[in-house]
PDB file of C-alpha atoms in Angstrom:
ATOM      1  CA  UNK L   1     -27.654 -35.713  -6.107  1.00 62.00           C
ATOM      2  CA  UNK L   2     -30.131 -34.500  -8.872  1.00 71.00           C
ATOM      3  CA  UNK L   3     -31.822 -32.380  -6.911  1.00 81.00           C
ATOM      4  CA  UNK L   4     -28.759 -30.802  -5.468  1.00 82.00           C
ATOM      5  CA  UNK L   5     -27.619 -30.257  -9.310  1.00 81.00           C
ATOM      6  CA  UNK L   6     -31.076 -28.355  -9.720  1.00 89.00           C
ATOM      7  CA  UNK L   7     -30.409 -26.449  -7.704  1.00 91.00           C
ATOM      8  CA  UNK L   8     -26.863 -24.996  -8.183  1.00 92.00           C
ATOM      9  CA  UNK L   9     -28.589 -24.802 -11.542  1.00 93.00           C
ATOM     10  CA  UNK L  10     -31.294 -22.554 -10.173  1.00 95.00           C
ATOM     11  CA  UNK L  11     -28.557 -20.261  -8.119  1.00 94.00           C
ATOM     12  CA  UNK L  12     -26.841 -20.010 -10.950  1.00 95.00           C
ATOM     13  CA  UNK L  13     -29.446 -18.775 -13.035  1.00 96.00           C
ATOM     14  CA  UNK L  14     -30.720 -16.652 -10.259  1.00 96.00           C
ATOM     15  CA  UNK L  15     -27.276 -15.109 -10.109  1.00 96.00           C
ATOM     16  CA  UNK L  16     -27.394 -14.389 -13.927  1.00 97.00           C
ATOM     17  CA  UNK L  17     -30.542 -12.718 -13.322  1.00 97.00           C
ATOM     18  CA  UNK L  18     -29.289 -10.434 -10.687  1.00 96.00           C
ATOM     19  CA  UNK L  19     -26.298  -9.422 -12.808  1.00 96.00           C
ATOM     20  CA  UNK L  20     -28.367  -8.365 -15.959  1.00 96.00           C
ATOM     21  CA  UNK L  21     -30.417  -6.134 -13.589  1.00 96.00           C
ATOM     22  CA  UNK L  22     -27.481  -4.887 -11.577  1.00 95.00           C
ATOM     23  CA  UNK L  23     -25.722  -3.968 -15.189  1.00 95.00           C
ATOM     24  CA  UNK L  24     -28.373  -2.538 -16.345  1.00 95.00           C
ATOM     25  CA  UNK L  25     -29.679  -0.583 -13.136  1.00 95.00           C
ATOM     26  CA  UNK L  26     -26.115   1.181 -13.248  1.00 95.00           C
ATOM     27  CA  UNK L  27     -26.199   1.941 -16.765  1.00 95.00           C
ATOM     28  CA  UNK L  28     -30.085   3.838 -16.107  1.00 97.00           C
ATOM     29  CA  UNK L  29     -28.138   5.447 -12.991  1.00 96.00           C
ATOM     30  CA  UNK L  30     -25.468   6.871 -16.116  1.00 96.00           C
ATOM     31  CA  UNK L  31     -28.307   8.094 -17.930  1.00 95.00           C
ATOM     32  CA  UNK L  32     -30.360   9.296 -15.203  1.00 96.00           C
ATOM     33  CA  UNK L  33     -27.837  11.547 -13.485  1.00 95.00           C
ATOM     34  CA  UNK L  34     -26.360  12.735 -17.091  1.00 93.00           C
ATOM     35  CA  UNK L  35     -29.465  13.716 -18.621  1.00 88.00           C
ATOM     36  CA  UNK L  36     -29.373  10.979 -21.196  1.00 89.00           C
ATOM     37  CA  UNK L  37     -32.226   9.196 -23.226  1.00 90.00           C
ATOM     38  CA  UNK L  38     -33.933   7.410 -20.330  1.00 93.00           C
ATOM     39  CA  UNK L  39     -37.727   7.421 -19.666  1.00 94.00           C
ATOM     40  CA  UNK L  40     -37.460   9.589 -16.762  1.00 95.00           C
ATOM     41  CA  UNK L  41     -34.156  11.661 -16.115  1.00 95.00           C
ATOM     42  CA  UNK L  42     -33.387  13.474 -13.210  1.00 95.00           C
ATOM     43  CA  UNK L  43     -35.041  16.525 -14.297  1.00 94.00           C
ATOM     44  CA  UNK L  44     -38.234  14.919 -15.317  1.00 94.00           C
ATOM     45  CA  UNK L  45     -41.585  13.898 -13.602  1.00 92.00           C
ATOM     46  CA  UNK L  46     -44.379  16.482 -12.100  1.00 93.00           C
ATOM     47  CA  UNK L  47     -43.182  19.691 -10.267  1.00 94.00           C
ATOM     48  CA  UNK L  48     -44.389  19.789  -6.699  1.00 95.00           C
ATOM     49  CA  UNK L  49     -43.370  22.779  -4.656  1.00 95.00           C
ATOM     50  CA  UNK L  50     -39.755  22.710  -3.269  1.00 95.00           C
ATOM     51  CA  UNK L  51     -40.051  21.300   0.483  1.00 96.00           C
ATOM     52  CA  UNK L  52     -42.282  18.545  -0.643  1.00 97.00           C
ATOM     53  CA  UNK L  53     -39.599  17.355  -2.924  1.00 96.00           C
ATOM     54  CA  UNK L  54     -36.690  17.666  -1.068  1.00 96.00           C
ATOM     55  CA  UNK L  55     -38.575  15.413   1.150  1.00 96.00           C
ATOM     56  CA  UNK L  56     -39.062  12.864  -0.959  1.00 96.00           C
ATOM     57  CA  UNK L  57     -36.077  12.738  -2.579  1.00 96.00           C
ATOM     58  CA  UNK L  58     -33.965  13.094   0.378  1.00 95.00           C
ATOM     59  CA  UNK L  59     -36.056  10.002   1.749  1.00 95.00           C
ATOM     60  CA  UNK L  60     -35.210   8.512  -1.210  1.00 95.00           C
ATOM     61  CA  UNK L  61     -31.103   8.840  -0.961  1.00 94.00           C
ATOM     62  CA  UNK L  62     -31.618   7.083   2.746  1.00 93.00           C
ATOM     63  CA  UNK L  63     -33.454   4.267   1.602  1.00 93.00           C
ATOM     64  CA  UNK L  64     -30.397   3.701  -0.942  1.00 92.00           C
ATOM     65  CA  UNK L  65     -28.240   4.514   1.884  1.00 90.00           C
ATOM     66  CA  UNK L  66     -29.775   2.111   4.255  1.00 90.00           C
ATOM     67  CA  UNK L  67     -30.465  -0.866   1.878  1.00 91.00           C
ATOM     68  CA  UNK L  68     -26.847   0.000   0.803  1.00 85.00           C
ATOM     69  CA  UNK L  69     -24.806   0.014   4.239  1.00 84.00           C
ATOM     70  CA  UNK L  70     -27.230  -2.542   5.731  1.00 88.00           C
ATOM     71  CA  UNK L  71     -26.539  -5.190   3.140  1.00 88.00           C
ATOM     72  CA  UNK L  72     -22.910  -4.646   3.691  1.00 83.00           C
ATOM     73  CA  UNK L  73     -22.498  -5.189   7.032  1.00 83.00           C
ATOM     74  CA  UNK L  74     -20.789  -8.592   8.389  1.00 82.00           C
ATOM     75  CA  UNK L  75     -23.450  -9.259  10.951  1.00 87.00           C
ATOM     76  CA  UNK L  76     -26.490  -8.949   7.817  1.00 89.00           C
ATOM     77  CA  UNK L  77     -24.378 -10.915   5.555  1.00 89.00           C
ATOM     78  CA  UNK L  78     -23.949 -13.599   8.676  1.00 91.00           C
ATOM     79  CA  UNK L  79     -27.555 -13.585   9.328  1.00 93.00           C
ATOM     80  CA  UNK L  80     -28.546 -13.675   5.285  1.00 92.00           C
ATOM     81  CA  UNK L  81     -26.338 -16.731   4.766  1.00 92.00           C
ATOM     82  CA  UNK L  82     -28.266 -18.675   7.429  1.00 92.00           C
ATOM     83  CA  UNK L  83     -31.249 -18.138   5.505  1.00 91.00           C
ATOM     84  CA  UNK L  84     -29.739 -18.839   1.368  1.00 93.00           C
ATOM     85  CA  UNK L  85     -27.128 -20.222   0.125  1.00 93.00           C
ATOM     86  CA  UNK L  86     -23.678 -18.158   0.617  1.00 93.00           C
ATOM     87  CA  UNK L  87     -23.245 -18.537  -2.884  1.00 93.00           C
ATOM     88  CA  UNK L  88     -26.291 -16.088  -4.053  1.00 95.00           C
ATOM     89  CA  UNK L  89     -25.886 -13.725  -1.032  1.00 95.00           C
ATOM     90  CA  UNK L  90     -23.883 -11.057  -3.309  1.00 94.00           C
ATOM     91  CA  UNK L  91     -26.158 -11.235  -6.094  1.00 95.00           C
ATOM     92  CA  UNK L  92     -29.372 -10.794  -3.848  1.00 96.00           C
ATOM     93  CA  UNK L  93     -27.552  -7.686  -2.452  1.00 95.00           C
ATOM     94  CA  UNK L  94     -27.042  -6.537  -5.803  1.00 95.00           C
ATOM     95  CA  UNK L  95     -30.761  -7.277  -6.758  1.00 95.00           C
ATOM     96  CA  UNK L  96     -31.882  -5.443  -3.475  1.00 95.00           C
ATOM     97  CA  UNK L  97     -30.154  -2.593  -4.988  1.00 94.00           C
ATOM     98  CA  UNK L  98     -31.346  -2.334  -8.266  1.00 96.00           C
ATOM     99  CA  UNK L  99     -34.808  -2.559  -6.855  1.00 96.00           C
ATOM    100  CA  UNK L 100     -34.146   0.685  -4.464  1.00 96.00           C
ATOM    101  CA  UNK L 101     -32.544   2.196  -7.276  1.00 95.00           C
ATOM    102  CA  UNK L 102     -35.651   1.533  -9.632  1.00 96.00           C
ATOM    103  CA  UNK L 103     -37.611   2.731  -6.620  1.00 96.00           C
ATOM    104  CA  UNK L 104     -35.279   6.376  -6.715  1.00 96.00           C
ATOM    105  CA  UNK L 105     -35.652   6.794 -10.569  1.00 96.00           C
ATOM    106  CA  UNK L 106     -39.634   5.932 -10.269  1.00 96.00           C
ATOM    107  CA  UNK L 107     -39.872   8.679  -7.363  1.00 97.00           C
ATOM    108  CA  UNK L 108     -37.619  10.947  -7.990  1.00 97.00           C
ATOM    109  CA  UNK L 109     -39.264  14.546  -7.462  1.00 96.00           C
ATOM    110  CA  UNK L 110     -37.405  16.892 -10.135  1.00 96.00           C
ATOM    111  CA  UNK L 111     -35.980  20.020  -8.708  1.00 96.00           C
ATOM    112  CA  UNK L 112     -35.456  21.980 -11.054  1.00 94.00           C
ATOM    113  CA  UNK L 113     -33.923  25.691  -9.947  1.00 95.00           C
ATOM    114  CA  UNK L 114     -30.589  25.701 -11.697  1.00 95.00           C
ATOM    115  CA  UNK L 115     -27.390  26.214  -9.319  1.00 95.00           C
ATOM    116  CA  UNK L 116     -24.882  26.562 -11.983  1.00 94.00           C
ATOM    117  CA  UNK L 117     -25.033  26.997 -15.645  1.00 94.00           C
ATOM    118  CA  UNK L 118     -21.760  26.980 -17.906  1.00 93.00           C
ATOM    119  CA  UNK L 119     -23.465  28.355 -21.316  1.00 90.00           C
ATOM    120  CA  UNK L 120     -22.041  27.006 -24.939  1.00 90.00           C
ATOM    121  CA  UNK L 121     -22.045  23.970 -26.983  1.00 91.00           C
ATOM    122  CA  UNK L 122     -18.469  23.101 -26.375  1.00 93.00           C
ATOM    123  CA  UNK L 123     -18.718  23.131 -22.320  1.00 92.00           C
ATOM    124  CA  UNK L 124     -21.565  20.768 -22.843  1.00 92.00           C
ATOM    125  CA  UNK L 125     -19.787  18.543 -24.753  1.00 94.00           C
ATOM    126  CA  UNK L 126     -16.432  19.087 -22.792  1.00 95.00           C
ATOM    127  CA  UNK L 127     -18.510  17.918 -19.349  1.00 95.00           C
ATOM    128  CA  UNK L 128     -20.465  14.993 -20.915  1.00 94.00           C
ATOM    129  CA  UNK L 129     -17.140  13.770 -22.061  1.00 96.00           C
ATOM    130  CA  UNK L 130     -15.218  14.222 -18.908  1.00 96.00           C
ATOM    131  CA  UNK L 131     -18.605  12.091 -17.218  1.00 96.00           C
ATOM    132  CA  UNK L 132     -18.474   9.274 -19.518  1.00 95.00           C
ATOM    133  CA  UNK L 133     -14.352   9.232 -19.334  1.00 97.00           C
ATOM    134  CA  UNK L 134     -15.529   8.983 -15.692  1.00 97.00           C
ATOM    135  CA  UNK L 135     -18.133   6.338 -15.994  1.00 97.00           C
ATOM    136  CA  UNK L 136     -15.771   4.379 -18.004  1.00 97.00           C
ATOM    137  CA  UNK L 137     -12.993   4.496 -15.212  1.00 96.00           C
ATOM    138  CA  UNK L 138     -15.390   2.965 -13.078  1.00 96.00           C
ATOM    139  CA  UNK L 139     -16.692  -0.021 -15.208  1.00 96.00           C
ATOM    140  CA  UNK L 140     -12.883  -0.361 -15.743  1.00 96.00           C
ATOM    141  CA  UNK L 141     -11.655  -0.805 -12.659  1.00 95.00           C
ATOM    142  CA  UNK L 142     -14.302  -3.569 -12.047  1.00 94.00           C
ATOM    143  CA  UNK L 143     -12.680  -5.744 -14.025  1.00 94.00           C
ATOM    144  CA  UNK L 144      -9.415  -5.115 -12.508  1.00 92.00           C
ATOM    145  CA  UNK L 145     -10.822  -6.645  -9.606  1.00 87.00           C
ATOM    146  CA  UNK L 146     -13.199  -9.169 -10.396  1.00 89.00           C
ATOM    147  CA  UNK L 147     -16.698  -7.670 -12.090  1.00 93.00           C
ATOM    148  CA  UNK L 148     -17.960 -10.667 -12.279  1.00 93.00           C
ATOM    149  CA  UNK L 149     -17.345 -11.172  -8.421  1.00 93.00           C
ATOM    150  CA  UNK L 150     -18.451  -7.878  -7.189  1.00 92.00           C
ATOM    151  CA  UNK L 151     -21.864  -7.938  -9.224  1.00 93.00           C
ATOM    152  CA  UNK L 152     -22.933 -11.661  -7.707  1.00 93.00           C
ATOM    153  CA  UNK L 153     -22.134 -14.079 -10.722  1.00 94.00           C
ATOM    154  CA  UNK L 154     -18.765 -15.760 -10.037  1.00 94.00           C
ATOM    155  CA  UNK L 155     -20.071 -17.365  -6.467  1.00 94.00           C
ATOM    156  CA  UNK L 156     -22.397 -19.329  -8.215  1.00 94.00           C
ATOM    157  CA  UNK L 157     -20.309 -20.251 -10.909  1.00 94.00           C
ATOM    158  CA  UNK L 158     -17.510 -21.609  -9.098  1.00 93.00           C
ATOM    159  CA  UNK L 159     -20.321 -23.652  -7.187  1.00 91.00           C
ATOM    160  CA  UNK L 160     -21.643 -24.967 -10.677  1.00 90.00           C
ATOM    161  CA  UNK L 161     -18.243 -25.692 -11.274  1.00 89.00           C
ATOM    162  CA  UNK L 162     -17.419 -27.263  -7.709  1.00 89.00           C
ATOM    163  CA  UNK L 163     -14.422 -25.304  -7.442  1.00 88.00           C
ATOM    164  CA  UNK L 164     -13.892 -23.820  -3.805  1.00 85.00           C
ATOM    165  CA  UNK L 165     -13.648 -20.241  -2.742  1.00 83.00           C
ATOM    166  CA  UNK L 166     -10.427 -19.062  -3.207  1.00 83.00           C
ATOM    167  CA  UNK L 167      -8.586 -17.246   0.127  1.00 80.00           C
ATOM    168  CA  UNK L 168      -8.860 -13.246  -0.658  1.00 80.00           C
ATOM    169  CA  UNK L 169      -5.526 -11.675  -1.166  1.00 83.00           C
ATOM    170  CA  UNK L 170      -4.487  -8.150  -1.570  1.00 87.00           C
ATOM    171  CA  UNK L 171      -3.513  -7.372  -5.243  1.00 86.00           C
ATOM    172  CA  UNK L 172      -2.382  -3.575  -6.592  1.00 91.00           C
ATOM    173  CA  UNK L 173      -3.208  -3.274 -10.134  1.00 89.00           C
ATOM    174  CA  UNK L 174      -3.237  -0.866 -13.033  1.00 91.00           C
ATOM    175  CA  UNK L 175      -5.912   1.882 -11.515  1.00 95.00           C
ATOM    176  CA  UNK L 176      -5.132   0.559  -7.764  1.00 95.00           C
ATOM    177  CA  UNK L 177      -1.528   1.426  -8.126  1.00 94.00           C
ATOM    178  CA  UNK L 178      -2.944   5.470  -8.653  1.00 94.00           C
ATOM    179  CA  UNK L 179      -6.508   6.074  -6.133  1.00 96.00           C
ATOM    180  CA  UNK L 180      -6.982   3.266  -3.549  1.00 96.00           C
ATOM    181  CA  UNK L 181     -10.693   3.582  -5.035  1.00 96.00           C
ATOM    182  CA  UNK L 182     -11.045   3.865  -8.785  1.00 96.00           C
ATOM    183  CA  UNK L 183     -14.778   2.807  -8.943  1.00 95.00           C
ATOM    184  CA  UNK L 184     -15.878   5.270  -6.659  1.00 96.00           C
ATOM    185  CA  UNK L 185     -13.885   7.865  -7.839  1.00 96.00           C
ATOM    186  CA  UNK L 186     -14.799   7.167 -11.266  1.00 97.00           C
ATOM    187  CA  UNK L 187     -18.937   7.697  -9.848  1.00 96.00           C
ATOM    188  CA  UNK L 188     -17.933  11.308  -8.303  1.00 97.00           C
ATOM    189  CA  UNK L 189     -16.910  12.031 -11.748  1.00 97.00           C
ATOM    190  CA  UNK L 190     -19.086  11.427 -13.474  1.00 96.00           C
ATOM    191  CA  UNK L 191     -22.189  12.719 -11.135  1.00 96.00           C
ATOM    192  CA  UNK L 192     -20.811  15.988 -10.916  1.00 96.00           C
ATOM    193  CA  UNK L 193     -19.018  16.483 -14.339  1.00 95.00           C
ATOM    194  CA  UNK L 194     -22.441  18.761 -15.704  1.00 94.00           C
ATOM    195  CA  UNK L 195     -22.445  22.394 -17.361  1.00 94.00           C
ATOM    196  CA  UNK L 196     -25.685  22.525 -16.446  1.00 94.00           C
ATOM    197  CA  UNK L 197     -26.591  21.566 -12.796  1.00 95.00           C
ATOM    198  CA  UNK L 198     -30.185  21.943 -10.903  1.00 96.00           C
ATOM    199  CA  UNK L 199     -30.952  21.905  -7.693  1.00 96.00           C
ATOM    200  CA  UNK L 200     -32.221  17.843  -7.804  1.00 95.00           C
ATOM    201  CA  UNK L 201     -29.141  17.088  -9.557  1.00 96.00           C
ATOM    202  CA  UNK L 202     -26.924  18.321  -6.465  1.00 96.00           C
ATOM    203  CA  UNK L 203     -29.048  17.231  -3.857  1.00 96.00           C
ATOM    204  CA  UNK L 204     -28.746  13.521  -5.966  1.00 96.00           C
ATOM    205  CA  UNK L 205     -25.414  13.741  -6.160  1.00 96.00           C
ATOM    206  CA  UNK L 206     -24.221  15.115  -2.890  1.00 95.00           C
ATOM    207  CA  UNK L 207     -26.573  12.226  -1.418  1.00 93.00           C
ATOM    208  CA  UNK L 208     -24.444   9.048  -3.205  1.00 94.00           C
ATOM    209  CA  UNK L 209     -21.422  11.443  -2.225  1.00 95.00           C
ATOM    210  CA  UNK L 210     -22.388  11.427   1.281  1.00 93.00           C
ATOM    211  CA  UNK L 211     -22.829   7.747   1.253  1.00 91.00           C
ATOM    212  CA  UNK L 212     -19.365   6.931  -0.519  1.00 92.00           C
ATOM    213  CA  UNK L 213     -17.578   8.870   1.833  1.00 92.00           C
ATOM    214  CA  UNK L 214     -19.309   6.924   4.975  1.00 89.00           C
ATOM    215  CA  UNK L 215     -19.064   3.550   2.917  1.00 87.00           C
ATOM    216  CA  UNK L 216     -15.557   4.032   2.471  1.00 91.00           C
ATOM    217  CA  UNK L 217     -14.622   4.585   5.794  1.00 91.00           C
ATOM    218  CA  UNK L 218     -16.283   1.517   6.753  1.00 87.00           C
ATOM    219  CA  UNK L 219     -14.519  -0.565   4.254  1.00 88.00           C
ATOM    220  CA  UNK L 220     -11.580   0.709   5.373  1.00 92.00           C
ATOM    221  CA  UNK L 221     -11.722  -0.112   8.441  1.00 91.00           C
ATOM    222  CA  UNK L 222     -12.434  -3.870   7.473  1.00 88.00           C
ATOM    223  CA  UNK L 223      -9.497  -3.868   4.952  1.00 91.00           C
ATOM    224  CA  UNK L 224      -7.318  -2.573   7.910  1.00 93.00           C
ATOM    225  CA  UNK L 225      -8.752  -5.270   9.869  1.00 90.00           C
ATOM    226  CA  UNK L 226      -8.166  -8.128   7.385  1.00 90.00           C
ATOM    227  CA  UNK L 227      -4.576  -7.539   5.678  1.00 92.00           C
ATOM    228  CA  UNK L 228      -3.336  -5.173   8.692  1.00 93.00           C
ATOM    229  CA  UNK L 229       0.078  -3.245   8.279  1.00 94.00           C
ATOM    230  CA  UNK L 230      -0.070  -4.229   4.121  1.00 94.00           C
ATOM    231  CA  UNK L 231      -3.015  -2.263   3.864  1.00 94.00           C
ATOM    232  CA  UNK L 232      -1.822   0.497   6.409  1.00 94.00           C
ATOM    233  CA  UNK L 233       1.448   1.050   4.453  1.00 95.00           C
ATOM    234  CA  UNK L 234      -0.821   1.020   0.659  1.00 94.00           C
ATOM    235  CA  UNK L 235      -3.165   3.851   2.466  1.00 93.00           C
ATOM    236  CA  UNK L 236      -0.166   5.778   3.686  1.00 93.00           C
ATOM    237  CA  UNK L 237       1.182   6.025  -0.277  1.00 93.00           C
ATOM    238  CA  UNK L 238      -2.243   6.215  -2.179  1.00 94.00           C
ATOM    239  CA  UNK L 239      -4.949   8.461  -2.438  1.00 94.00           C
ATOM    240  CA  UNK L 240      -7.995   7.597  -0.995  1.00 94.00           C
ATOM    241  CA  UNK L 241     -10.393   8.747  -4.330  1.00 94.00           C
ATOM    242  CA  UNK L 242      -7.379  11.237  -6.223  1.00 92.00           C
ATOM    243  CA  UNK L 243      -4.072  10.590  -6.797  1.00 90.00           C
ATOM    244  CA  UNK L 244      -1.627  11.988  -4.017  1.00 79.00           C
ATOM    245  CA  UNK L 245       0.720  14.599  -5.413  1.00 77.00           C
ATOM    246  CA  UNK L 246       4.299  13.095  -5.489  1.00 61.00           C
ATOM    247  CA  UNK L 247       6.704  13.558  -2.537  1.00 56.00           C
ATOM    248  CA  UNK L 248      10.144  15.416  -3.693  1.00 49.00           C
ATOM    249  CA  UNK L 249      13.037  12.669  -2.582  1.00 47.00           C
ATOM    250  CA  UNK L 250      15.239  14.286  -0.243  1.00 43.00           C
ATOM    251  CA  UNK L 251      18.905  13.644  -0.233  1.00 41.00           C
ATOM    252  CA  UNK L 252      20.189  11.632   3.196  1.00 41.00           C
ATOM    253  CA  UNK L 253      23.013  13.744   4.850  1.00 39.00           C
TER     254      UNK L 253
END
């Protein structure tokens, strides 16, 4: 019985671990893509000519892609669980992550041709604004579902706490009620909201938007799957990632 308390101890702590990075990993990602105080920024490292670099970086966005999509997959998930205990196997996908994404930053060949340019102080400020009102949509909406759940720390806890797993059930709130998505839409934002934008920065952010889009559908699919016509009827009246324009009411005759 000790031993068994060690270790839900251990998960839990490994859990807490995972989280920190995760949080932090995603708050680097902010700064990265925005051009913020970071140690390297997407726009920073050693110029190597152009095809060498798209190379790499477009390696890169697969890894993330891969890791990402594998990871999330029933069947992986299925096969993980055999191996740790169910209770860590969100939190070791989230570490998995952070580690490609350290591996993107640490790469990351800077391309740095610009493919737009909106001069002035105000339209920088304007942009950076309209990111971080993006960023914060995101974080947001996190809690609206569970953060704690989606980044890998609840599991454990609720083992620690030997309370069981409650049954998942399909809740519309706040954000939910506008975009079926928030927290992705809230990343699109705030990748592409930039008055200045080089060629790295697109091919970066067209990557992740690539790999939304063909997450999404995915997910999707397994919402349709688990709460059927519910879901069906929530998809038919909310946007995917923007808010559907509203239908005029038509009298009956």
């Amino acid at each position: 019985m000790k031993n068994a308390r060690i270790i839900v101890m251990a998960e839990l702590a490994y859990a807490s671990v995972c989280y920190l990075a995760g949080v932090g990993a995603m708050l680097y990602f902010i700064g990265f893509i925005n051009g913020l105080p970071v140690p390297k920024a997407i726009n920073d490292g050693p110029l190597l000519d152009t095809p060498t670099a798209l190379f790499i970086d477009i390696g890169l966005m697969a890894l993330f892609g891969i890791q990402h999509s594998l990871m999330a997959r029933r069947s992986f998930k299925g096969w993980l669980t055999r191996r740790i205990s169910p209770a860590i196997e969100r939190a070791t996908y989230c570490l998995a992550t952070t580690l490609v994404l350290a591996a993107v930053f640490y790469f990351w060949a800077p391309l740095p041709s610009v493919v737009w340019s909106i001069e002035g102080e105000s339209a920088r400020v304007f942009f950076l604004t309209l990111a971080f009102a993006g960023w914060g949509v995101m974080f947001l909406a996190t809690f609206m579902l569970d953060h704690f759940e989606l980044f890998g720390l609840r599991q454990p806890w609720r083992k620690f706490r030997g309370q069981s797993t409650p049954a998942s059930e399909f809740r519309v709130t706040q954000f939910y009620r506008v975009v079926r998505h928030p927290i992705q839409s809230g990343i699109l934002v705030g990748m592409w909201s930039t008055s200045v934008a080089t060629l790295g920065h697109c091919v970066f952010a067209s990557g992740m938007t690539l790999y939304i889009l063909i997450g999404l559908y995915f997910e999707e699919r397994d919402l349709v799957r688990e709460f059927g016509r519910t879901y069906l009827d929530y998809r038919r009246r909310v946007g995917m990632l923007f808010p559907l324009p509203k239908r005029e009411k038509t009298d009956a005759r």
